[in-house]
Short mmCIF file of C-alpha atoms in Angstrom, two decimals:
data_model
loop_
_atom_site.label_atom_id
_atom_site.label_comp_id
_atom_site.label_asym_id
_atom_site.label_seq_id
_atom_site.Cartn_x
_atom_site.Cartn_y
_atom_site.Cartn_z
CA UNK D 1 94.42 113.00 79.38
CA UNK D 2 96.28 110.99 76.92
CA UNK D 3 99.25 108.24 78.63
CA UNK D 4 101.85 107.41 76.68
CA UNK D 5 103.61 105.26 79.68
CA UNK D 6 101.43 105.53 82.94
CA UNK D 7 103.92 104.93 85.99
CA UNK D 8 103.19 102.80 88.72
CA UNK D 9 104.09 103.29 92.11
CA UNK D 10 104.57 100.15 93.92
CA UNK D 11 105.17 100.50 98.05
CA UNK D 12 105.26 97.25 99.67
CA UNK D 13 107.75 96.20 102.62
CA UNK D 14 108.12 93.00 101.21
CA UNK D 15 110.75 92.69 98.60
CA UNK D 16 109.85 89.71 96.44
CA UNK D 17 105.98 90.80 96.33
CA UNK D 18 107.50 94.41 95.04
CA UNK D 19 109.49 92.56 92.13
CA UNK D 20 106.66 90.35 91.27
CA UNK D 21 104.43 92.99 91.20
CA UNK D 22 107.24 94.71 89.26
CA UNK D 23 107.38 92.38 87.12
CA UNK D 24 104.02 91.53 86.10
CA UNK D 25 103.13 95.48 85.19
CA UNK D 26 106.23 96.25 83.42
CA UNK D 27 105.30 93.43 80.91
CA UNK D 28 101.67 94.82 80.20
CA UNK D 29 103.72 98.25 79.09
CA UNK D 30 103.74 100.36 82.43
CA UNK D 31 106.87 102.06 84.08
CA UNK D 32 107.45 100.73 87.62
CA UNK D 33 109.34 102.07 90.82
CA UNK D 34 109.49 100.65 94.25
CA UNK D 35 109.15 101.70 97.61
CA UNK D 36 109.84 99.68 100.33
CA UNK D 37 108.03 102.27 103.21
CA UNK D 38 105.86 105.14 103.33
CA UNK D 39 108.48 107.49 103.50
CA UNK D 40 110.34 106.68 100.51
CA UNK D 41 107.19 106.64 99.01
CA UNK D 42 106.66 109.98 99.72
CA UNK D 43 109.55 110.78 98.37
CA UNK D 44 109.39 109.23 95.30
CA UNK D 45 105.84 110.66 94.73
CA UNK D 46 107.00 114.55 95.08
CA UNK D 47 109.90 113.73 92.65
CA UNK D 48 108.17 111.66 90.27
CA UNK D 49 105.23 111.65 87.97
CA UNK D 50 103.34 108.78 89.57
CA UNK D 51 99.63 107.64 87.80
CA UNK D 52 98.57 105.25 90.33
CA UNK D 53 99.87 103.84 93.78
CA UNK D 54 99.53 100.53 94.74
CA UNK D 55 100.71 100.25 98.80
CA UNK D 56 100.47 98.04 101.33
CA UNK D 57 98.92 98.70 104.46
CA UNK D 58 101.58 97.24 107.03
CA UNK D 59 105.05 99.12 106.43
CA UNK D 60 107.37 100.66 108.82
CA UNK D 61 107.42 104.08 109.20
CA UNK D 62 104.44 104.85 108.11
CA UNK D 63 101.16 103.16 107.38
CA UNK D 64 99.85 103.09 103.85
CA UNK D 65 96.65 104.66 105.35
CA UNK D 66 99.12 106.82 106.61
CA UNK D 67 101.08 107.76 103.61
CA UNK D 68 97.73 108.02 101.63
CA UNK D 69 96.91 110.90 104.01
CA UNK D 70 100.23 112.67 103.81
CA UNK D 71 99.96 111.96 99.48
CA UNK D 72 96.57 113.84 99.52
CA UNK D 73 98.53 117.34 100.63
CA UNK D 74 100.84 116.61 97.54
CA UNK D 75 98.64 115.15 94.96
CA UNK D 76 95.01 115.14 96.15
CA UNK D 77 94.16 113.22 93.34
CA UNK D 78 96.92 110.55 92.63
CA UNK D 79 94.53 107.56 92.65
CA UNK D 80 95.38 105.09 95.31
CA UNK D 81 94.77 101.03 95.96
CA UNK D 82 95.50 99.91 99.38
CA UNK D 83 96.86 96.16 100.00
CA UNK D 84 96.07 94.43 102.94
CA UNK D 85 96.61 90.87 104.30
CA UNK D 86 94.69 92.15 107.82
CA UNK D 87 91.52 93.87 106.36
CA UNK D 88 88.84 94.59 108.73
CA UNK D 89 85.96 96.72 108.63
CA UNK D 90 87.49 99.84 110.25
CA UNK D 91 90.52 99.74 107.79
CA UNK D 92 87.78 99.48 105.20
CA UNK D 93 86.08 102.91 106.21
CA UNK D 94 89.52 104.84 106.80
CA UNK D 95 90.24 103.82 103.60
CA UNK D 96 87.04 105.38 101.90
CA UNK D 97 87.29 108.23 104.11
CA UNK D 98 90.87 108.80 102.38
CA UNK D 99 89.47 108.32 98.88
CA UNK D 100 91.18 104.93 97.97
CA UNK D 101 90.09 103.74 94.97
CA UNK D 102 89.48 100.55 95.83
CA UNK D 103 90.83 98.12 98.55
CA UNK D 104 92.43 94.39 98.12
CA UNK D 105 92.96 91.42 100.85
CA UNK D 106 96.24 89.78 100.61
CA UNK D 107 96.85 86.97 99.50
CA UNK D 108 96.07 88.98 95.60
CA UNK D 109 95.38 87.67 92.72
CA UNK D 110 97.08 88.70 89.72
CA UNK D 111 93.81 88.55 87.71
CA UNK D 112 92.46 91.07 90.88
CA UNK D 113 95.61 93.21 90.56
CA UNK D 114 95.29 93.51 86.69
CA UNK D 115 91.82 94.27 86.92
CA UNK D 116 91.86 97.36 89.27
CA UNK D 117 94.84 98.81 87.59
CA UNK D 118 92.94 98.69 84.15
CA UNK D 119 89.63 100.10 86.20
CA UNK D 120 92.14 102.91 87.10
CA UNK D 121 93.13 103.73 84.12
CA UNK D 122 89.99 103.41 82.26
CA UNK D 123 88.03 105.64 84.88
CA UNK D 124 90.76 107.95 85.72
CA UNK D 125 92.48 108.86 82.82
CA UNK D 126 90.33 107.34 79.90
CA UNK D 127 92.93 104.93 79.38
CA UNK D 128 92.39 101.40 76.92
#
């Protein structure tokens, strides 16, 4: 599969770590929308052509393991990259039973950030 302009799906109930996300990925050349729960992600997700979600764990509503599970009856293979400032080892294994690709601790890097969303898109999609 060849992407023109991969979109990124950013859910995160923190606003200014959703713009600087944002920010940073729509200056390496991707197309960015927000989500600030796992509902509106949802949403967005069955309305959208989304090439990779990057969520946070803790949001209202709904979980990101959560909304991971509820993405899988939609798009079982949307590839997925969980956030998480309280990682332990049981939100570790839910997360590889769900098929995340991979799994980040909070406070993130942007170097860490960059480098699984070019892993994505290399891997995935066969993407430069």
């Amino acid at each position: 599969m060849v992407l023109k302009t991969p979109s990124i799906l950013i859910a995160d109930d923190d606003i200014a770590f959703r713009e600087t996300l944002q920010a940073m990925l729509q200056s390496r050349g991707f197309r960015t929308l927000t989500a600030a729960d796992g509902e509106e992600t949802l949403r967005i997700v069955t309305r959208e052509s989304i090439h990779l979600l990057l969520l946070d764990m803790h949001m209202p509503r709904l979980t990101g393991l959560e909304t991971v599970r509820r993405i899988r009856q939609i798009h079982a293979c949307l590839p997925c990259v969980l956030i998480s400032a309280a990682l332990d080892e049981a939100i570790v294994q839910q997360a590889r039973l769900a098929e995340v690709f991979s799994v980040l601790p909070k406070p993130v890097s942007c170097t860490d950030i960059t480098s699984t969303v070019d892993q994505v898109f290399r891997r995935i999609y066969g993407w430069p």
